[in-house]
Tab-separated table of C-alpha atoms in Angstrom:
chain	number	residue	atom	x	y	z
A	19	UNK	CA	-25.577	-26.868	3.306
A	20	UNK	CA	-23.642	-23.746	2.349
A	21	UNK	CA	-20.744	-24.023	-0.072
A	22	UNK	CA	-17.305	-23.803	1.495
A	23	UNK	CA	-14.569	-21.494	0.249
A	24	UNK	CA	-10.977	-22.109	1.281
A	25	UNK	CA	-8.980	-18.856	1.351
A	26	UNK	CA	-5.208	-19.350	1.307
A	27	UNK	CA	-3.399	-16.337	2.748
A	28	UNK	CA	-4.519	-13.837	5.375
A	29	UNK	CA	-3.017	-10.667	3.992
A	30	UNK	CA	-5.439	-7.911	3.107
A	31	UNK	CA	-6.417	-9.596	-0.158
A	32	UNK	CA	-7.272	-12.844	1.631
A	33	UNK	CA	-9.028	-11.057	4.485
A	34	UNK	CA	-11.043	-8.993	2.015
A	35	UNK	CA	-12.111	-12.114	0.130
A	36	UNK	CA	-12.980	-13.961	3.334
A	37	UNK	CA	-15.058	-11.077	4.684
A	38	UNK	CA	-16.965	-10.793	1.412
A	39	UNK	CA	-17.615	-14.538	1.370
A	40	UNK	CA	-18.462	-15.174	5.013
A	41	UNK	CA	-22.069	-13.987	4.881
A	42	UNK	CA	-22.969	-16.374	2.053
A	43	UNK	CA	-20.513	-19.264	2.411
A	44	UNK	CA	-18.632	-21.279	4.948
A	45	UNK	CA	-15.094	-19.883	5.027
A	46	UNK	CA	-11.843	-21.564	6.007
A	47	UNK	CA	-8.889	-19.146	6.130
A	48	UNK	CA	-5.312	-20.485	6.159
A	49	UNK	CA	-2.169	-18.449	6.835
A	50	UNK	CA	1.409	-19.759	6.772
A	51	UNK	CA	2.669	-17.101	9.197
A	52	UNK	CA	1.751	-16.966	12.892
A	53	UNK	CA	-0.228	-13.775	12.301
A	54	UNK	CA	-2.462	-12.162	9.693
A	55	UNK	CA	-1.870	-8.996	7.679
A	56	UNK	CA	1.029	-9.930	5.428
A	57	UNK	CA	2.951	-6.740	4.594
A	58	UNK	CA	0.231	-4.635	6.191
A	59	UNK	CA	0.356	-5.382	9.901
A	60	UNK	CA	1.559	-4.197	13.284
A	61	UNK	CA	3.830	-5.924	15.774
A	62	UNK	CA	5.392	-5.230	19.163
A	63	UNK	CA	9.010	-4.170	18.730
A	64	UNK	CA	11.112	-4.907	21.797
A	65	UNK	CA	13.852	-2.483	20.732
A	66	UNK	CA	11.431	0.444	20.761
A	67	UNK	CA	9.182	-1.056	23.454
A	68	UNK	CA	6.106	-0.165	21.447
A	69	UNK	CA	3.831	-1.459	18.726
A	70	UNK	CA	4.781	-0.314	15.244
A	71	UNK	CA	3.778	-1.136	11.679
A	72	UNK	CA	6.090	-3.253	9.568
A	73	UNK	CA	5.700	-0.523	6.973
A	74	UNK	CA	3.992	2.859	6.844
A	75	UNK	CA	0.988	3.029	4.527
A	76	UNK	CA	-0.957	6.058	3.360
A	77	UNK	CA	-4.456	5.854	1.923
A	78	UNK	CA	-6.569	8.560	0.365
A	79	UNK	CA	-10.261	9.251	0.872
A	80	UNK	CA	-10.879	8.121	-2.713
A	81	UNK	CA	-9.827	4.570	-1.803
A	82	UNK	CA	-13.437	3.475	-1.543
A	83	UNK	CA	-12.893	-0.296	-1.324
A	84	UNK	CA	-10.444	0.016	1.563
A	85	UNK	CA	-12.672	2.394	3.502
A	86	UNK	CA	-15.781	0.268	2.905
A	87	UNK	CA	-13.867	-2.779	4.133
A	88	UNK	CA	-12.857	-0.901	7.300
A	89	UNK	CA	-16.454	0.212	7.871
A	90	UNK	CA	-17.805	-3.295	7.419
A	91	UNK	CA	-15.308	-5.002	9.709
A	92	UNK	CA	-15.293	-2.322	12.404
A	93	UNK	CA	-11.865	-0.758	11.980
A	94	UNK	CA	-12.995	2.531	10.454
A	95	UNK	CA	-12.811	4.468	13.729
A	96	UNK	CA	-9.099	3.593	13.936
A	97	UNK	CA	-8.397	5.706	10.854
A	98	UNK	CA	-7.537	9.407	10.940
A	99	UNK	CA	-9.040	11.087	7.872
A	100	UNK	CA	-7.894	14.627	7.135
A	101	UNK	CA	-10.683	17.216	7.012
A	102	UNK	CA	-9.250	18.614	3.796
A	103	UNK	CA	-6.790	17.537	1.136
A	104	UNK	CA	-3.584	18.987	2.540
A	105	UNK	CA	-0.034	17.781	1.951
A	106	UNK	CA	2.866	19.435	3.771
A	107	UNK	CA	6.319	19.414	2.199
A	108	UNK	CA	9.801	20.302	3.426
A	109	UNK	CA	12.706	20.872	1.036
A	110	UNK	CA	15.887	20.081	2.961
A	111	UNK	CA	18.231	21.419	0.283
A	112	UNK	CA	16.535	24.818	0.026
A	113	UNK	CA	15.151	25.140	3.525
A	114	UNK	CA	11.673	25.755	2.113
A	115	UNK	CA	8.254	24.526	3.264
A	116	UNK	CA	4.858	24.580	1.593
A	117	UNK	CA	1.426	23.008	1.705
A	118	UNK	CA	-0.413	21.606	-1.309
A	119	UNK	CA	-4.194	22.066	-0.899
A	120	UNK	CA	-6.413	20.829	-3.757
A	121	UNK	CA	-9.930	22.220	-3.482
A	122	UNK	CA	-12.837	19.910	-2.656
A	123	UNK	CA	-14.731	20.008	-5.971
A	124	UNK	CA	-13.896	18.492	-9.348
A	125	UNK	CA	-13.039	21.816	-11.023
A	126	UNK	CA	-9.365	22.301	-10.025
A	127	UNK	CA	-9.365	26.014	-9.317
A	128	UNK	CA	-6.713	25.428	-6.643
A	129	UNK	CA	-3.973	25.409	-9.316
A	130	UNK	CA	-4.732	29.114	-9.888
A	131	UNK	CA	-4.334	30.068	-6.205
A	132	UNK	CA	-0.690	30.659	-5.173
A	133	UNK	CA	-1.050	29.614	-1.527
A	134	UNK	CA	-2.687	26.298	-2.510
A	135	UNK	CA	-0.122	25.138	-5.063
A	136	UNK	CA	3.612	24.612	-5.156
A	137	UNK	CA	5.463	27.945	-4.738
A	138	UNK	CA	6.899	29.529	-7.877
A	139	UNK	CA	4.660	27.564	-10.220
A	140	UNK	CA	1.807	28.464	-12.561
A	141	UNK	CA	-1.452	26.725	-13.355
A	142	UNK	CA	-0.088	25.347	-16.632
A	143	UNK	CA	2.546	23.406	-14.687
A	144	UNK	CA	-0.195	21.038	-13.520
A	145	UNK	CA	-1.315	19.921	-16.964
A	146	UNK	CA	0.886	16.833	-16.530
A	147	UNK	CA	-1.952	15.194	-14.614
A	148	UNK	CA	-4.470	15.839	-17.395
A	149	UNK	CA	-2.103	14.590	-20.107
A	150	UNK	CA	-1.388	11.472	-18.093
A	151	UNK	CA	-5.047	10.455	-18.261
A	152	UNK	CA	-4.524	9.719	-21.961
A	153	UNK	CA	-1.445	7.548	-21.443
A	154	UNK	CA	-1.304	4.341	-23.469
A	155	UNK	CA	-0.091	0.909	-22.365
A	156	UNK	CA	3.673	0.684	-22.631
A	157	UNK	CA	4.325	4.350	-21.903
A	158	UNK	CA	6.468	5.280	-18.930
A	159	UNK	CA	5.837	8.078	-16.489
A	160	UNK	CA	8.829	10.407	-16.916
A	161	UNK	CA	7.791	11.959	-20.272
A	162	UNK	CA	4.525	13.113	-18.670
A	163	UNK	CA	6.120	14.494	-15.498
A	164	UNK	CA	9.141	16.099	-17.125
A	165	UNK	CA	12.472	16.392	-15.335
A	166	UNK	CA	12.361	19.987	-14.126
A	167	UNK	CA	11.892	21.612	-10.759
A	168	UNK	CA	8.163	20.861	-10.541
A	169	UNK	CA	8.868	17.174	-11.017
A	170	UNK	CA	11.583	17.241	-8.366
A	171	UNK	CA	9.489	19.060	-5.781
A	172	UNK	CA	6.051	17.578	-6.429
A	173	UNK	CA	5.367	14.864	-8.986
A	174	UNK	CA	8.304	12.580	-8.253
A	175	UNK	CA	7.624	12.364	-4.488
A	176	UNK	CA	3.927	11.654	-5.076
A	177	UNK	CA	4.258	9.037	-7.787
A	178	UNK	CA	7.346	7.274	-6.474
A	179	UNK	CA	5.487	6.621	-3.242
A	180	UNK	CA	2.309	5.589	-5.070
A	181	UNK	CA	4.020	3.217	-7.525
A	182	UNK	CA	7.172	2.300	-5.573
A	183	UNK	CA	8.978	2.517	-8.894
A	184	UNK	CA	11.159	5.256	-10.394
A	185	UNK	CA	9.331	7.485	-12.939
A	186	UNK	CA	11.887	6.587	-15.615
A	187	UNK	CA	10.539	3.019	-15.693
A	188	UNK	CA	7.102	3.273	-14.045
A	189	UNK	CA	3.890	2.658	-15.979
A	190	UNK	CA	2.069	5.848	-16.931
A	191	UNK	CA	-1.249	3.985	-17.170
A	192	UNK	CA	-0.961	2.778	-13.554
A	193	UNK	CA	-0.197	6.339	-12.474
A	194	UNK	CA	-3.193	7.551	-14.474
A	195	UNK	CA	-5.431	5.055	-12.679
A	196	UNK	CA	-4.480	6.673	-9.370
A	197	UNK	CA	-5.085	10.159	-10.740
A	198	UNK	CA	-8.563	9.210	-12.031
A	199	UNK	CA	-9.657	8.046	-8.598
A	200	UNK	CA	-8.108	10.850	-6.572
A	201	UNK	CA	-6.914	14.160	-8.039
A	202	UNK	CA	-9.264	14.031	-11.025
A	203	UNK	CA	-12.232	13.723	-8.659
A	204	UNK	CA	-11.176	16.721	-6.577
A	205	UNK	CA	-9.879	17.275	-3.085
A	206	UNK	CA	-12.683	15.295	-1.453
A	207	UNK	CA	-11.054	12.168	-2.889
A	208	UNK	CA	-7.499	13.226	-1.994
A	209	UNK	CA	-7.732	13.627	1.769
A	210	UNK	CA	-4.973	11.594	3.472
A	211	UNK	CA	-6.041	8.638	5.593
A	212	UNK	CA	-3.646	7.235	8.217
A	213	UNK	CA	-4.021	4.271	10.563
A	214	UNK	CA	-2.821	6.214	13.602
A	215	UNK	CA	-3.295	3.273	16.014
A	216	UNK	CA	-1.585	0.827	13.693
A	217	UNK	CA	-2.460	-1.111	10.559
A	218	UNK	CA	-3.556	-4.183	12.480
A	219	UNK	CA	-5.966	-2.186	14.620
A	220	UNK	CA	-7.654	-0.775	11.525
A	221	UNK	CA	-7.468	-3.543	8.937
A	222	UNK	CA	-6.500	-6.883	10.471
A	223	UNK	CA	-7.766	-7.452	14.015
A	224	UNK	CA	-11.333	-6.221	13.344
A	225	UNK	CA	-11.555	-8.433	10.250
A	226	UNK	CA	-10.440	-11.523	12.165
A	227	UNK	CA	-12.972	-10.815	14.901
A	228	UNK	CA	-15.675	-10.226	12.285
A	229	UNK	CA	-14.878	-13.528	10.564
A	230	UNK	CA	-14.780	-15.557	13.751
A	231	UNK	CA	-18.071	-14.015	14.810
A	232	UNK	CA	-19.595	-15.492	11.658
A	233	UNK	CA	-18.176	-18.944	12.144
A	234	UNK	CA	-15.184	-18.759	9.840
A	235	UNK	CA	-12.341	-21.149	10.613
A	236	UNK	CA	-8.958	-19.420	10.877
A	237	UNK	CA	-5.726	-21.443	10.959
A	238	UNK	CA	-2.265	-19.931	11.418
A	239	UNK	CA	0.988	-21.763	10.742
A	240	UNK	CA	-0.786	-23.530	7.878
A	241	UNK	CA	1.571	-23.375	4.909
A	242	UNK	CA	0.124	-24.738	1.697
A	243	UNK	CA	2.644	-27.127	0.129
A	244	UNK	CA	0.709	-27.963	-2.994
A	245	UNK	CA	-2.595	-28.152	-4.808
A	246	UNK	CA	-3.991	-31.502	-5.894
A	247	UNK	CA	-5.810	-31.264	-9.229
A	248	UNK	CA	-8.459	-33.495	-10.715
A	249	UNK	CA	-9.175	-32.430	-14.253
A	250	UNK	CA	-10.515	-28.886	-14.293
A	251	UNK	CA	-10.786	-28.463	-10.532
A	252	UNK	CA	-8.728	-28.400	-7.381
A	253	UNK	CA	-9.506	-31.606	-5.494
A	254	UNK	CA	-7.393	-31.172	-2.348
A	255	UNK	CA	-5.095	-28.834	-0.435
A	256	UNK	CA	-1.761	-30.301	0.634
A	257	UNK	CA	-0.464	-28.778	3.872
A	258	UNK	CA	2.333	-31.311	4.297
A	259	UNK	CA	1.329	-33.031	7.519
A	260	UNK	CA	-2.278	-33.235	6.415
A	261	UNK	CA	-4.407	-32.877	3.308
A	262	UNK	CA	-7.801	-31.192	3.061
A	263	UNK	CA	-10.047	-32.924	0.542
A	264	UNK	CA	-12.484	-30.609	-1.229
A	265	UNK	CA	-16.126	-31.405	-1.810
A	266	UNK	CA	-17.571	-31.033	-5.287
A	267	UNK	CA	-18.887	-27.506	-4.632
A	268	UNK	CA	-15.887	-26.186	-2.702
A	269	UNK	CA	-14.006	-23.174	-4.037
A	270	UNK	CA	-10.440	-21.941	-3.435
A	271	UNK	CA	-9.137	-18.371	-3.324
A	272	UNK	CA	-5.353	-18.299	-3.555
A	273	UNK	CA	-4.319	-15.014	-1.909
A	274	UNK	CA	-0.565	-15.496	-1.570
A	275	UNK	CA	2.401	-13.540	-2.942
A	276	UNK	CA	3.298	-13.761	-6.620
A	277	UNK	CA	6.424	-15.929	-6.040
A	278	UNK	CA	4.455	-18.394	-3.893
A	279	UNK	CA	1.621	-18.524	-6.422
A	280	UNK	CA	4.137	-19.232	-9.196
A	281	UNK	CA	5.532	-22.172	-7.193
A	282	UNK	CA	2.067	-23.616	-6.636
A	283	UNK	CA	0.911	-23.016	-10.217
A	284	UNK	CA	3.793	-23.687	-12.649
A	285	UNK	CA	3.376	-21.690	-15.833
A	286	UNK	CA	1.399	-18.939	-14.132
A	287	UNK	CA	1.847	-15.533	-15.730
A	288	UNK	CA	2.818	-13.230	-12.856
A	289	UNK	CA	5.234	-10.410	-11.986
A	290	UNK	CA	8.816	-11.520	-11.446
A	291	UNK	CA	10.434	-8.155	-10.656
A	292	UNK	CA	9.966	-6.390	-7.345
A	293	UNK	CA	10.899	-3.122	-5.666
A	294	UNK	CA	11.985	-2.376	-2.115
A	295	UNK	CA	10.827	-0.087	0.663
A	296	UNK	CA	12.824	1.053	3.681
A	297	UNK	CA	11.020	2.163	6.836
A	298	UNK	CA	12.620	3.809	9.851
A	299	UNK	CA	11.014	4.201	13.270
A	300	UNK	CA	12.300	6.424	16.069
A	301	UNK	CA	11.033	6.295	19.658
A	302	UNK	CA	10.494	10.026	19.909
A	303	UNK	CA	7.180	11.750	20.494
A	304	UNK	CA	6.233	14.000	17.617
A	305	UNK	CA	6.247	17.759	18.360
A	306	UNK	CA	2.718	19.075	18.831
A	307	UNK	CA	3.052	21.539	15.960
A	308	UNK	CA	4.142	18.903	13.465
A	309	UNK	CA	1.742	17.730	10.713
A	310	UNK	CA	0.794	14.064	10.796
A	311	UNK	CA	2.349	13.648	7.342
A	312	UNK	CA	5.215	15.551	5.698
A	313	UNK	CA	6.737	14.949	2.291
A	314	UNK	CA	10.500	15.497	2.222
A	315	UNK	CA	12.477	16.769	-0.767
A	316	UNK	CA	16.240	16.665	-1.208
A	317	UNK	CA	17.141	13.877	1.202
A	318	UNK	CA	17.034	10.143	1.735
A	319	UNK	CA	13.777	10.543	3.641
A	320	UNK	CA	10.622	10.757	1.522
A	321	UNK	CA	7.721	10.868	3.982
A	322	UNK	CA	7.643	11.440	7.735
A	323	UNK	CA	4.694	10.216	9.803
A	324	UNK	CA	4.351	12.054	13.117
A	325	UNK	CA	2.676	9.572	15.452
A	326	UNK	CA	2.097	10.447	19.116
A	327	UNK	CA	4.768	8.017	20.346
A	328	UNK	CA	7.186	7.875	17.419
A	329	UNK	CA	8.422	9.447	14.221
A	330	UNK	CA	8.358	7.072	11.260
A	331	UNK	CA	9.914	7.418	7.818
A	332	UNK	CA	9.180	5.749	4.501
A	333	UNK	CA	11.563	5.529	1.543
A	334	UNK	CA	10.119	3.996	-1.630
A	335	UNK	CA	11.956	2.425	-4.584
A	336	UNK	CA	14.737	1.920	-2.047
A	337	UNK	CA	17.049	-0.542	-3.842
A	338	UNK	CA	19.909	1.937	-3.490
A	339	UNK	CA	19.782	1.556	0.296
A	340	UNK	CA	19.606	-2.210	0.647
A	341	UNK	CA	23.390	-2.505	1.013
A	342	UNK	CA	23.605	0.459	3.422
A	343	UNK	CA	24.047	-0.605	7.040
A	344	UNK	CA	21.119	-0.187	9.383
A	345	UNK	CA	23.261	2.006	11.639
A	346	UNK	CA	24.171	4.391	8.819
A	347	UNK	CA	20.572	4.572	7.690
A	348	UNK	CA	19.332	5.323	11.207
A	349	UNK	CA	21.907	8.068	11.831
A	350	UNK	CA	21.426	9.793	8.465
A	351	UNK	CA	17.642	9.585	8.482
A	352	UNK	CA	17.460	10.861	12.061
A	353	UNK	CA	19.451	13.959	11.068
A	354	UNK	CA	16.889	14.625	8.345
A	355	UNK	CA	13.939	13.945	10.651
A	356	UNK	CA	15.301	16.490	13.121
A	357	UNK	CA	15.446	19.100	10.365
A	358	UNK	CA	11.870	18.349	9.338
A	359	UNK	CA	10.517	18.255	12.893
A	360	UNK	CA	12.568	21.164	14.243
A	361	UNK	CA	14.286	18.993	16.846
A	362	UNK	CA	17.764	18.898	18.318
A	363	UNK	CA	18.173	15.584	20.079
A	364	UNK	CA	20.525	12.600	20.159
A	365	UNK	CA	19.580	9.521	18.183
A	366	UNK	CA	16.791	7.786	20.131
A	367	UNK	CA	15.964	4.086	20.086
A	368	UNK	CA	15.356	3.160	16.451
A	369	UNK	CA	14.326	0.376	14.148
A	370	UNK	CA	15.062	-0.049	10.443
A	371	UNK	CA	12.900	-2.379	8.359
A	372	UNK	CA	13.995	-3.273	4.826
A	373	UNK	CA	11.318	-4.889	2.668
A	374	UNK	CA	13.270	-6.246	-0.302
A	375	UNK	CA	10.169	-7.454	-2.166
A	376	UNK	CA	7.670	-4.917	-0.938
A	377	UNK	CA	5.737	-4.584	-4.224
A	378	UNK	CA	5.912	-5.770	-7.786
A	379	UNK	CA	7.777	-3.378	-10.081
A	380	UNK	CA	5.110	-1.105	-11.534
A	381	UNK	CA	6.625	-1.095	-15.016
A	382	UNK	CA	4.647	-1.556	-18.241
A	383	UNK	CA	6.243	-4.971	-18.778
A	384	UNK	CA	5.418	-6.257	-15.296
A	385	UNK	CA	1.906	-4.813	-15.409
A	386	UNK	CA	1.329	-6.695	-18.668
A	387	UNK	CA	2.004	-10.118	-17.106
A	388	UNK	CA	-0.326	-9.692	-14.122
A	389	UNK	CA	-3.029	-12.380	-14.269
A	390	UNK	CA	-6.724	-11.850	-13.764
A	391	UNK	CA	-8.543	-13.490	-10.830
A	392	UNK	CA	-9.828	-16.451	-12.870
A	393	UNK	CA	-7.601	-19.446	-13.624
A	394	UNK	CA	-7.734	-22.534	-15.807
A	395	UNK	CA	-9.360	-24.425	-12.938
A	396	UNK	CA	-13.030	-23.727	-12.425
A	397	UNK	CA	-12.885	-23.615	-8.618
A	398	UNK	CA	-9.589	-21.733	-8.192
A	399	UNK	CA	-9.319	-17.929	-8.127
A	400	UNK	CA	-6.437	-15.534	-7.487
A	401	UNK	CA	-6.222	-12.517	-5.182
A	402	UNK	CA	-3.388	-10.190	-4.247
A	403	UNK	CA	-2.132	-6.713	-5.067
A	404	UNK	CA	-0.082	-8.303	-7.881
A	405	UNK	CA	-3.185	-9.646	-9.629
A	406	UNK	CA	-4.543	-7.394	-12.396
A	407	UNK	CA	-6.611	-4.751	-10.611
A	408	UNK	CA	-5.776	-1.787	-12.826
A	409	UNK	CA	-3.942	-0.276	-9.847
A	410	UNK	CA	-0.352	-0.539	-8.617
A	411	UNK	CA	0.529	-2.520	-5.496
A	412	UNK	CA	-1.560	-0.753	-2.840
A	413	UNK	CA	-3.937	-1.519	0.010
A	414	UNK	CA	-6.805	-0.459	-2.237
A	415	UNK	CA	-5.666	-2.833	-4.971
A	416	UNK	CA	-5.241	-5.740	-2.554
A	417	UNK	CA	-8.733	-5.320	-1.130
A	418	UNK	CA	-10.291	-4.977	-4.590
A	419	UNK	CA	-8.572	-8.157	-5.711
A	420	UNK	CA	-10.139	-10.000	-2.782
A	421	UNK	CA	-13.572	-8.700	-3.741
A	422	UNK	CA	-13.106	-9.821	-7.354
A	423	UNK	CA	-11.997	-13.308	-6.364
A	424	UNK	CA	-14.879	-13.613	-3.913
A	425	UNK	CA	-17.395	-12.597	-6.566
A	426	UNK	CA	-16.147	-15.334	-8.881
A	427	UNK	CA	-16.183	-17.921	-6.100
A	428	UNK	CA	-19.783	-17.025	-5.208
A	429	UNK	CA	-20.824	-17.165	-8.856
């Protein structure tokens, strides 16, 4: 009889763990919500009359774990992968546009070519990335990026979106981890990857189908109320109305959010500070000439995604907008989107989504309290983008955490 692993939480960390486990173990997957995906999912929005993502997510071609997961589960063909590393930018204050185009190889000769780099810069302006690779724990990002025009037009937009934390307080070592896996490897690892048909179509629905095809049990609306311990192991799962007793060889992967994990495991070392993201969606077809992704400088908007049926905006580290009304956000952001897209149109149907606890705060202090996947109980392992992966809170980090927890459960 195969060992059974109980995976609690069907976000990407839990799905990743379950997929990794299902070929060698019996898997039972439990999710408190009525759907899988956590903060990385799609849903039908009746206001827009279309399916949208609860938040826009950008991957890069260097995110190997995420892409391997999509290949394995069958969602890879739902991803649009740019043929080259190309990032379009629009500066609303100066009315300027440019395209950043790192070359494919590891030797960064692109910083010496004017039409591949940020206008009015020199090759030496890009040494910030190299210096960052030697950052030490406890150092913040701003001293490496500087506070000049290059930071305003390039580094701040990139790293705020990657870390969801302001450079003044963000961890330089977490930023360096991203650089090592993307820019430091060359343009082939920096090509943008977008789930153009929705996050669920690429990362969630195929995984659920893959798991069910291998006999995994999937239960929604199953909120774990508590863990029953017996010495050094988890002996049962308390779901309130019923309890699941664990056999001697059963394992548990706890792939829930940090606050939920802290409630279930008092004394757990875990992040306690979080940062917000605001997403805006407009029911307006993107102009044919518009790039799929545009970084925006000098406005509230930070990134515009030009989907065939809608224009979507992401604003990271968005605490300053949590008290702003949805109506004001929609009107102001739409004005900026029109400038970026070259449109003149009244405000279309819109949706504003505020994620107050979108990610843990990627500060040195919060990074230091992230736990590893192992716990003090020999059959209990942790997964989630908040677990120590060496990366900030990203899809790549979430999927890697699931793989790490699964490896320990199988061992």
